[in-house]
Every structure is written in structure tokens, then in C-alpha cells.
Amino acid sequence: MAVWALGINHHTAPLDMRGRFAFALDQIAPTLQGLRSSLGHTAKAHNAVETAILSTCNRTEIYCAADTPAMEHTVHWLANSGGVAPELLRQHSYLLQDGSVARHAFRVASGLDSMVLGEAQILGQMKNAVRAAETAGALGTTLNQLFQRSFAVAKEVRSSTEIGAHSISMAAAAVRLAGQLFEDLSQIRVLFVGAGEMIELVSTHFAARNPKQITIANRTMERGEKLAAQFGAGTMRLADLPEHLHEYDAIISCTASTLPIIGLGAVESALKKRKRRPIFMVDLAVPRDIESEVKHLNDVYLYTVDDLATVVRTGQAQRQAAVEQAEVIIDTGVQSFMQWMDQRSPVGGAVSLIQQVNAQADAWRALEIARAKKLLAKGEDIDTVLEALSRGLTQKMLHGTMAELHKVDPDARAQTADAVSRLFLRASRSSSKL
């Protein structure tokens, strides 16, 4: 099997470019089916293609496995889905194969490739991506192994190193920036737009500062009310957002909307009602929730996920030693994964032989068990039956070996003797040394 990955992230592409390739969770299943169908034309069979998509605010990555690689086809497919030319996508993306895919996946899961070095949220997002691929029937043995090993490596990195120490999360960074604008956060009114995982994290950090008011605006009121109940917050429908925008000093937004939900005109109107009192805004969504032109307004302090980068990268020196330790763990994981891949290739190699040997052994076992049951049914003594079963099974397993050892060709017989000695006499040799 060939394994390859195509990705675009905060290292390679600006925010607006990443927004073109963001997939909401409910889009993953149909997108995977479309991708598999497209790749199926280059593979022997549609079912032979394995795919998974990881899409977060900082990255979109496609992982694939098939009998033969279709890397260029994957580039064209993703470029078409984002409405850009393949050449432009190549300039802002990375294309990986085999061991490089494993190393990248392990680094992503461990938080080494995140904007916030060592952050743990990405691991949960990867697990969600795997579940979505599994539910869509797009995950096979190879990608499942890749991701399960990613999770194991990430767990070892987090338990064996201090990679998460001294890190500042996006949520904490948002609070820190708000604290630079407002002298006392307990005197501000905060509006959260959305009710997903990121908003829950940020709202928890803000709630710890006891702001004067917290409101959750969400498309689905039930979800908004559930989150609001955790902080004793109020709720609001998204449709009512424009007429209440001026009431809030801080606005943090992160929804799955494909279009901005807070426009330039709405913010201009809110500023007039506030008599030019400043508004702190954080847009954590990809694609954007807040129109980019809003940033140019006086008295508006708008930050995107990319703007928070300098804040979250503090403490880099303290974490460098942990990164080096993590890389060693990842190297070991990559070697192990590639050995597993090698054992499965080429077709007709080790895996095929193992399957044939197991099948033959099962057939012999079934035959001897059936014979033993007949003898028991006839009333034969159980010790006699067990003796016959073990003798019959042993004879079947050793017949081919004994035949090879009796070959006339001395060179062939010598090679066979060496192999038989290694395969069958290893245990007796070990015990004789004790």
C-alpha cells in the first residue's frame, strides 16, 4: 500500500487561503465519499482507497492509502474543491509520502506542529477526524494503523516530556489581549458567537475573570442555552446580533459559517451607538466570521487566529528540550510504522505467506478436531483420542519439513537444515543454556 498526505496549514498559507479549504464536521462524510470516488478511478477498486480529512482552524489535511499513489490527482481534487488553480495550491501546501506522512501525523498529534506548541486540543480533533472517516466507511487497515500509532506516540510524548509546560492556549491569549485593552475585565460585557468547542474553551477563560455580563449567541438556541448554563450567561439568536452588537465591549466569534456573519456595516453602526467606545473582537473562525475590513475601523481591535501567533509562541526556549525528547519518540514511532508497512509489502510477500500458513494450520486443526469428535462419539477413551489428535496434528505440520530434509541435493538440504534449526530448535537451544 502507498500512503500519502496533502495539507495546508498556518505555516504554509494565509488565513483567507485556509478558509477556502475548511470543511465543517457535517461535510466530512460526503466529502470523503467524493474523494474516494474520484481516487477510485486511479485505483483497482473504489473500496481499495482509504481516506481521512483533518480540518481545523489552522489546517486542512487529506490522508490517503491505496495500492498505487495518486498524489497529483489529490492535488487537483483539493484545488477544485477550494476553487483555486492547482499551481496556487502547490505554492501553499505540502505533499508527503510514506515515512514522511507518519512523521508528520505523529508530530501533529503530539502538538509539535501546532501554533500553540504542545497544545492538547489537536489530538481530540484528530480522533474526531478518524471517527468521521470510520463512520463514512473510508478508513481501512493502513490509515487506521497510522492514526492509532499517532495517538500512542502523542500519549507517550505527553507523559514522557514537558511539551505542554509553559504553553499559552489560544483561549488564554485572547484573555491576555483583552486585558491589555481593558483595565478591569470584571467591568466589561462579553459576547460569544457560536457554541462549539473553541468557544467553550474561551468562555471558560473569560468567565474566570468574572465579567459584568456574558452572552452566548448561537444559531441553535438549545446548544447555546446548554453552554450558557455553565456560566449563568444569557443567550441570543444570531438573527438578533446586529441590533445588540453595540452592547458588548468584547466579541469572540467561532462558528462553522461559510460566510461572515458580522459585517462592516453592523460594526460601524455599533460604534456610533457606543459613542466611539472601543470594541475588542477576536475571530477564531476559518473561514472568517467577521469581515476583514472591520480591522481598519478606528476604535475596533480585531484579532484573527494568525494575529494571536506572537502571543502563543512565548516560552519557546523553555520548551526546546522537550521538543528534542519528543522528536526521539516520534523517530522510533516512524521506524515501527515503516517496519509494519514493509511486512505488508509487496503483495504476495510476508503478509500473504503468513495468511497462507495460518489458513493451512487452521485446516489441519479443523480436520483433526473433527476426527477426534468422531472417536469420542464412538466411546473411545479421552486420553487415547488426545494422543491421536496431537500425533496427527504434529505429523501434518512436520511432513513438509521432513520431506525437504530428505532431499538428495546437499546444498538444498543444508539450507533447509539451517532454517529448520532456527525455526524449530530455538526453544531447546535457549533452555540448554540455562
mmCIF file with all atom_site columns, N, CA, C and O in Angstrom, residues 25 28-29 32-33 51-54 121-140 143-144 147-148 151 197:
data_model
loop_
_atom_site.group_PDB
_atom_site.id
_atom_site.type_symbol
_atom_site.label_atom_id
_atom_site.label_alt_id
_atom_site.label_comp_id
_atom_site.label_asym_id
_atom_site.label_entity_id
_atom_site.label_seq_id
_atom_site.pdbx_PDB_ins_code
_atom_site.Cartn_x
_atom_site.Cartn_y
_atom_site.Cartn_z
_atom_site.occupancy
_atom_site.B_iso_or_equiv
_atom_site.pdbx_formal_charge
_atom_site.auth_seq_id
_atom_site.auth_comp_id
_atom_site.auth_asym_id
_atom_site.auth_atom_id
_atom_site.pdbx_PDB_model_num
ATOM 1   N N  . LEU A 1 25  ? -17.703 19.706 10.173 1.00 0.00 ? 25  LEU A N  1
ATOM 2   C CA . LEU A 1 25  ? -17.789 18.294 10.545 1.00 0.00 ? 25  LEU A CA 1
ATOM 3   C C  . LEU A 1 25  ? -18.881 17.566 9.777  1.00 0.00 ? 25  LEU A C  1
ATOM 4   O O  . LEU A 1 25  ? -18.705 16.414 9.373  1.00 0.00 ? 25  LEU A O  1
ATOM 5   N N  . ILE A 1 28  ? -17.773 16.336 6.261  1.00 0.00 ? 28  ILE A N  1
ATOM 6   C CA . ILE A 1 28  ? -16.677 15.381 6.112  1.00 0.00 ? 28  ILE A CA 1
ATOM 7   C C  . ILE A 1 28  ? -17.112 14.103 5.395  1.00 0.00 ? 28  ILE A C  1
ATOM 8   O O  . ILE A 1 28  ? -16.454 13.647 4.454  1.00 0.00 ? 28  ILE A O  1
ATOM 9   N N  . ALA A 1 29  ? -18.225 13.505 5.821  1.00 0.00 ? 29  ALA A N  1
ATOM 10  C CA . ALA A 1 29  ? -18.667 12.230 5.234  1.00 0.00 ? 29  ALA A CA 1
ATOM 11  C C  . ALA A 1 29  ? -18.899 12.338 3.727  1.00 0.00 ? 29  ALA A C  1
ATOM 12  O O  . ALA A 1 29  ? -18.317 11.553 2.955  1.00 0.00 ? 29  ALA A O  1
ATOM 13  N N  . LEU A 1 32  ? -15.570 12.901 1.920  1.00 0.00 ? 32  LEU A N  1
ATOM 14  C CA . LEU A 1 32  ? -14.754 11.691 1.843  1.00 0.00 ? 32  LEU A CA 1
ATOM 15  C C  . LEU A 1 32  ? -15.253 10.763 0.736  1.00 0.00 ? 32  LEU A C  1
ATOM 16  O O  . LEU A 1 32  ? -14.457 10.170 0.005  1.00 0.00 ? 32  LEU A O  1
ATOM 17  N N  . GLN A 1 33  ? -16.566 10.636 0.625  1.00 0.00 ? 33  GLN A N  1
ATOM 18  C CA . GLN A 1 33  ? -17.120 9.780  -0.416 1.00 0.00 ? 33  GLN A CA 1
ATOM 19  C C  . GLN A 1 33  ? -16.776 10.310 -1.799 1.00 0.00 ? 33  GLN A C  1
ATOM 20  O O  . GLN A 1 33  ? -16.436 9.552  -2.713 1.00 0.00 ? 33  GLN A O  1
ATOM 21  N N  . THR A 1 51  ? -9.309  6.992  2.930  1.00 0.00 ? 51  THR A N  1
ATOM 22  C CA . THR A 1 51  ? -9.156  8.442  3.045  1.00 0.00 ? 51  THR A CA 1
ATOM 23  C C  . THR A 1 51  ? -9.603  8.923  4.422  1.00 0.00 ? 51  THR A C  1
ATOM 24  O O  . THR A 1 51  ? -10.450 8.309  5.074  1.00 0.00 ? 51  THR A O  1
ATOM 25  N N  . ALA A 1 52  ? -9.015  10.034 4.838  1.00 0.00 ? 52  ALA A N  1
ATOM 26  C CA . ALA A 1 52  ? -9.429  10.718 6.068  1.00 0.00 ? 52  ALA A CA 1
ATOM 27  C C  . ALA A 1 52  ? -9.097  12.195 5.900  1.00 0.00 ? 52  ALA A C  1
ATOM 28  O O  . ALA A 1 52  ? -8.122  12.548 5.220  1.00 0.00 ? 52  ALA A O  1
ATOM 29  N N  . ILE A 1 53  ? -9.908  13.055 6.492  1.00 0.00 ? 53  ILE A N  1
ATOM 30  C CA . ILE A 1 53  ? -9.702  14.504 6.399  1.00 0.00 ? 53  ILE A CA 1
ATOM 31  C C  . ILE A 1 53  ? -9.664  15.104 7.804  1.00 0.00 ? 53  ILE A C  1
ATOM 32  O O  . ILE A 1 53  ? -10.582 14.889 8.605  1.00 0.00 ? 53  ILE A O  1
ATOM 33  N N  . LEU A 1 54  ? -8.599  15.842 8.075  1.00 0.00 ? 54  LEU A N  1
ATOM 34  C CA . LEU A 1 54  ? -8.471  16.597 9.317  1.00 0.00 ? 54  LEU A CA 1
ATOM 35  C C  . LEU A 1 54  ? -8.609  18.070 8.978  1.00 0.00 ? 54  LEU A C  1
ATOM 36  O O  . LEU A 1 54  ? -7.809  18.617 8.212  1.00 0.00 ? 54  LEU A O  1
ATOM 37  N N  . GLN A 1 121 ? -5.496  20.102 22.262 1.00 0.00 ? 121 GLN A N  1
ATOM 38  C CA . GLN A 1 121 ? -6.773  20.092 21.545 1.00 0.00 ? 121 GLN A CA 1
ATOM 39  C C  . GLN A 1 121 ? -6.683  19.367 20.209 1.00 0.00 ? 121 GLN A C  1
ATOM 40  O O  . GLN A 1 121 ? -7.627  18.691 19.792 1.00 0.00 ? 121 GLN A O  1
ATOM 41  N N  . ILE A 1 122 ? -5.537  19.464 19.544 1.00 0.00 ? 122 ILE A N  1
ATOM 42  C CA . ILE A 1 122 ? -5.397  18.859 18.214 1.00 0.00 ? 122 ILE A CA 1
ATOM 43  C C  . ILE A 1 122 ? -5.576  17.347 18.273 1.00 0.00 ? 122 ILE A C  1
ATOM 44  O O  . ILE A 1 122 ? -6.091  16.741 17.331 1.00 0.00 ? 122 ILE A O  1
ATOM 45  N N  . LEU A 1 123 ? -5.178  16.717 19.385 1.00 0.00 ? 123 LEU A N  1
ATOM 46  C CA . LEU A 1 123 ? -5.328  15.265 19.494 1.00 0.00 ? 123 LEU A CA 1
ATOM 47  C C  . LEU A 1 123 ? -6.802  14.878 19.451 1.00 0.00 ? 123 LEU A C  1
ATOM 48  O O  . LEU A 1 123 ? -7.183  13.913 18.773 1.00 0.00 ? 123 LEU A O  1
ATOM 49  N N  . GLY A 1 124 ? -7.639  15.608 20.160 1.00 0.00 ? 124 GLY A N  1
ATOM 50  C CA . GLY A 1 124 ? -9.079  15.358 20.121 1.00 0.00 ? 124 GLY A CA 1
ATOM 51  C C  . GLY A 1 124 ? -9.653  15.596 18.735 1.00 0.00 ? 124 GLY A C  1
ATOM 52  O O  . GLY A 1 124 ? -10.535 14.852 18.277 1.00 0.00 ? 124 GLY A O  1
ATOM 53  N N  . GLN A 1 125 ? -9.139  16.611 18.041 1.00 0.00 ? 125 GLN A N  1
ATOM 54  C CA . GLN A 1 125 ? -9.617  16.896 16.689 1.00 0.00 ? 125 GLN A CA 1
ATOM 55  C C  . GLN A 1 125 ? -9.229  15.780 15.729 1.00 0.00 ? 125 GLN A C  1
ATOM 56  O O  . GLN A 1 125 ? -9.998  15.426 14.829 1.00 0.00 ? 125 GLN A O  1
ATOM 57  N N  . MET A 1 126 ? -8.029  15.218 15.912 1.00 0.00 ? 126 MET A N  1
ATOM 58  C CA . MET A 1 126 ? -7.614  14.093 15.076 1.00 0.00 ? 126 MET A CA 1
ATOM 59  C C  . MET A 1 126 ? -8.485  12.872 15.336 1.00 0.00 ? 126 MET A C  1
ATOM 60  O O  . MET A 1 126 ? -8.874  12.156 14.402 1.00 0.00 ? 126 MET A O  1
ATOM 61  N N  . LYS A 1 127 ? -8.805  12.626 16.590 1.00 0.00 ? 127 LYS A N  1
ATOM 62  C CA . LYS A 1 127 ? -9.661  11.488 16.922 1.00 0.00 ? 127 LYS A CA 1
ATOM 63  C C  . LYS A 1 127 ? -11.051 11.666 16.320 1.00 0.00 ? 127 LYS A C  1
ATOM 64  O O  . LYS A 1 127 ? -11.662 10.702 15.848 1.00 0.00 ? 127 LYS A O  1
ATOM 65  N N  . ASN A 1 128 ? -11.557 12.901 16.319 1.00 0.00 ? 128 ASN A N  1
ATOM 66  C CA . ASN A 1 128 ? -12.848 13.173 15.682 1.00 0.00 ? 128 ASN A CA 1
ATOM 67  C C  . ASN A 1 128 ? -12.778 12.900 14.180 1.00 0.00 ? 128 ASN A C  1
ATOM 68  O O  . ASN A 1 128 ? -13.719 12.369 13.588 1.00 0.00 ? 128 ASN A O  1
ATOM 69  N N  . ALA A 1 129 ? -11.656 13.288 13.562 1.00 0.00 ? 129 ALA A N  1
ATOM 70  C CA . ALA A 1 129 ? -11.477 13.065 12.127 1.00 0.00 ? 129 ALA A CA 1
ATOM 71  C C  . ALA A 1 129 ? -11.453 11.571 11.803 1.00 0.00 ? 129 ALA A C  1
ATOM 72  O O  . ALA A 1 129 ? -12.026 11.124 10.799 1.00 0.00 ? 129 ALA A O  1
ATOM 73  N N  . VAL A 1 130 ? -10.811 10.793 12.664 1.00 0.00 ? 130 VAL A N  1
ATOM 74  C CA . VAL A 1 130 ? -10.745 9.344  12.464 1.00 0.00 ? 130 VAL A CA 1
ATOM 75  C C  . VAL A 1 130 ? -12.125 8.721  12.624 1.00 0.00 ? 130 VAL A C  1
ATOM 76  O O  . VAL A 1 130 ? -12.526 7.851  11.841 1.00 0.00 ? 130 VAL A O  1
ATOM 77  N N  . ARG A 1 131 ? -12.866 9.169  13.641 1.00 0.00 ? 131 ARG A N  1
ATOM 78  C CA . ARG A 1 131 ? -14.226 8.652  13.837 1.00 0.00 ? 131 ARG A CA 1
ATOM 79  C C  . ARG A 1 131 ? -15.107 8.970  12.636 1.00 0.00 ? 131 ARG A C  1
ATOM 80  O O  . ARG A 1 131 ? -15.915 8.143  12.203 1.00 0.00 ? 131 ARG A O  1
ATOM 81  N N  . ALA A 1 132 ? -14.959 10.185 12.101 1.00 0.00 ? 132 ALA A N  1
ATOM 82  C CA . ALA A 1 132 ? -15.764 10.581 10.943 1.00 0.00 ? 132 ALA A CA 1
ATOM 83  C C  . ALA A 1 132 ? -15.428 9.720  9.729  1.00 0.00 ? 132 ALA A C  1
ATOM 84  O O  . ALA A 1 132 ? -16.321 9.296  8.996  1.00 0.00 ? 132 ALA A O  1
ATOM 85  N N  . ALA A 1 133 ? -14.132 9.446  9.537  1.00 0.00 ? 133 ALA A N  1
ATOM 86  C CA . ALA A 1 133 ? -13.719 8.601  8.412  1.00 0.00 ? 133 ALA A CA 1
ATOM 87  C C  . ALA A 1 133 ? -14.209 7.172  8.591  1.00 0.00 ? 133 ALA A C  1
ATOM 88  O O  . ALA A 1 133 ? -14.639 6.516  7.634  1.00 0.00 ? 133 ALA A O  1
ATOM 89  N N  . GLU A 1 134 ? -14.174 6.702  9.829  1.00 0.00 ? 134 GLU A N  1
ATOM 90  C CA . GLU A 1 134 ? -14.635 5.349  10.134 1.00 0.00 ? 134 GLU A CA 1
ATOM 91  C C  . GLU A 1 134 ? -16.132 5.235  9.880  1.00 0.00 ? 134 GLU A C  1
ATOM 92  O O  . GLU A 1 134 ? -16.612 4.269  9.274  1.00 0.00 ? 134 GLU A O  1
ATOM 93  N N  . THR A 1 135 ? -16.889 6.237  10.332 1.00 0.00 ? 135 THR A N  1
ATOM 94  C CA . THR A 1 135 ? -18.338 6.244  10.144 1.00 0.00 ? 135 THR A CA 1
ATOM 95  C C  . THR A 1 135 ? -18.695 6.285  8.660  1.00 0.00 ? 135 THR A C  1
ATOM 96  O O  . THR A 1 135 ? -19.670 5.658  8.227  1.00 0.00 ? 135 THR A O  1
ATOM 97  N N  . ALA A 1 136 ? -17.889 7.003  7.888  1.00 0.00 ? 136 ALA A N  1
ATOM 98  C CA . ALA A 1 136 ? -18.147 7.117  6.445  1.00 0.00 ? 136 ALA A CA 1
ATOM 99  C C  . ALA A 1 136 ? -17.684 5.891  5.671  1.00 0.00 ? 136 ALA A C  1
ATOM 100 O O  . ALA A 1 136 ? -17.880 5.820  4.457  1.00 0.00 ? 136 ALA A O  1
ATOM 101 N N  . GLY A 1 137 ? -17.061 4.935  6.368  1.00 0.00 ? 137 GLY A N  1
ATOM 102 C CA . GLY A 1 137 ? -16.572 3.732  5.707  1.00 0.00 ? 137 GLY A CA 1
ATOM 103 C C  . GLY A 1 137 ? -15.342 3.971  4.859  1.00 0.00 ? 137 GLY A C  1
ATOM 104 O O  . GLY A 1 137 ? -15.052 3.210  3.937  1.00 0.00 ? 137 GLY A O  1
ATOM 105 N N  . ALA A 1 138 ? -14.594 5.045  5.181  1.00 0.00 ? 138 ALA A N  1
ATOM 106 C CA . ALA A 1 138 ? -13.439 5.416  4.366  1.00 0.00 ? 138 ALA A CA 1
ATOM 107 C C  . ALA A 1 138 ? -12.112 5.002  4.995  1.00 0.00 ? 138 ALA A C  1
ATOM 108 O O  . ALA A 1 138 ? -11.058 5.195  4.403  1.00 0.00 ? 138 ALA A O  1
ATOM 109 N N  . LEU A 1 139 ? -12.170 4.456  6.203  1.00 0.00 ? 139 LEU A N  1
ATOM 110 C CA . LEU A 1 139 ? -10.945 4.117  6.923  1.00 0.00 ? 139 LEU A CA 1
ATOM 111 C C  . LEU A 1 139 ? -10.663 2.624  6.786  1.00 0.00 ? 139 LEU A C  1
ATOM 112 O O  . LEU A 1 139 ? -11.512 1.795  7.075  1.00 0.00 ? 139 LEU A O  1
ATOM 113 N N  . GLY A 1 140 ? -9.444  2.291  6.344  1.00 0.00 ? 140 GLY A N  1
ATOM 114 C CA . GLY A 1 140 ? -9.045  0.901  6.214  1.00 0.00 ? 140 GLY A CA 1
ATOM 115 C C  . GLY A 1 140 ? -7.924  0.557  7.169  1.00 0.00 ? 140 GLY A C  1
ATOM 116 O O  . GLY A 1 140 ? -7.558  1.344  8.045  1.00 0.00 ? 140 GLY A O  1
ATOM 117 N N  . LEU A 1 143 ? -4.584  3.209  7.151  1.00 0.00 ? 143 LEU A N  1
ATOM 118 C CA . LEU A 1 143 ? -4.774  4.504  7.807  1.00 0.00 ? 143 LEU A CA 1
ATOM 119 C C  . LEU A 1 143 ? -5.146  4.330  9.271  1.00 0.00 ? 143 LEU A C  1
ATOM 120 O O  . LEU A 1 143 ? -4.754  5.151  10.117 1.00 0.00 ? 143 LEU A O  1
ATOM 121 N N  . ASN A 1 144 ? -5.881  3.284  9.580  1.00 0.00 ? 144 ASN A N  1
ATOM 122 C CA . ASN A 1 144 ? -6.221  3.036  10.980 1.00 0.00 ? 144 ASN A CA 1
ATOM 123 C C  . ASN A 1 144 ? -4.953  2.800  11.798 1.00 0.00 ? 144 ASN A C  1
ATOM 124 O O  . ASN A 1 144 ? -4.805  3.325  12.903 1.00 0.00 ? 144 ASN A O  1
ATOM 125 N N  . PHE A 1 147 ? -3.112  6.195  12.302 1.00 0.00 ? 147 PHE A N  1
ATOM 126 C CA . PHE A 1 147 ? -3.694  7.093  13.299 1.00 0.00 ? 147 PHE A CA 1
ATOM 127 C C  . PHE A 1 147 ? -3.615  6.513  14.714 1.00 0.00 ? 147 PHE A C  1
ATOM 128 O O  . PHE A 1 147 ? -3.354  7.254  15.669 1.00 0.00 ? 147 PHE A O  1
ATOM 129 N N  . GLN A 1 148 ? -3.840  5.219  14.852 1.00 0.00 ? 148 GLN A N  1
ATOM 130 C CA . GLN A 1 148 ? -3.743  4.623  16.191 1.00 0.00 ? 148 GLN A CA 1
ATOM 131 C C  . GLN A 1 148 ? -2.324  4.759  16.732 1.00 0.00 ? 148 GLN A C  1
ATOM 132 O O  . GLN A 1 148 ? -2.116  5.011  17.924 1.00 0.00 ? 148 GLN A O  1
ATOM 133 N N  . PHE A 1 151 ? -1.832  8.322  17.931 1.00 0.00 ? 151 PHE A N  1
ATOM 134 C CA . PHE A 1 151 ? -2.383  8.556  19.264 1.00 0.00 ? 151 PHE A CA 1
ATOM 135 C C  . PHE A 1 151 ? -1.461  7.990  20.341 1.00 0.00 ? 151 PHE A C  1
ATOM 136 O O  . PHE A 1 151 ? -1.268  8.606  21.402 1.00 0.00 ? 151 PHE A O  1
ATOM 137 N N  . GLU A 1 197 ? -16.602 23.830 20.524 1.00 0.00 ? 197 GLU A N  1
ATOM 138 C CA . GLU A 1 197 ? -15.539 23.505 21.479 1.00 0.00 ? 197 GLU A CA 1
ATOM 139 C C  . GLU A 1 197 ? -14.630 24.692 21.762 1.00 0.00 ? 197 GLU A C  1
ATOM 140 O O  . GLU A 1 197 ? -14.269 24.951 22.909 1.00 0.00 ? 197 GLU A O  1
#
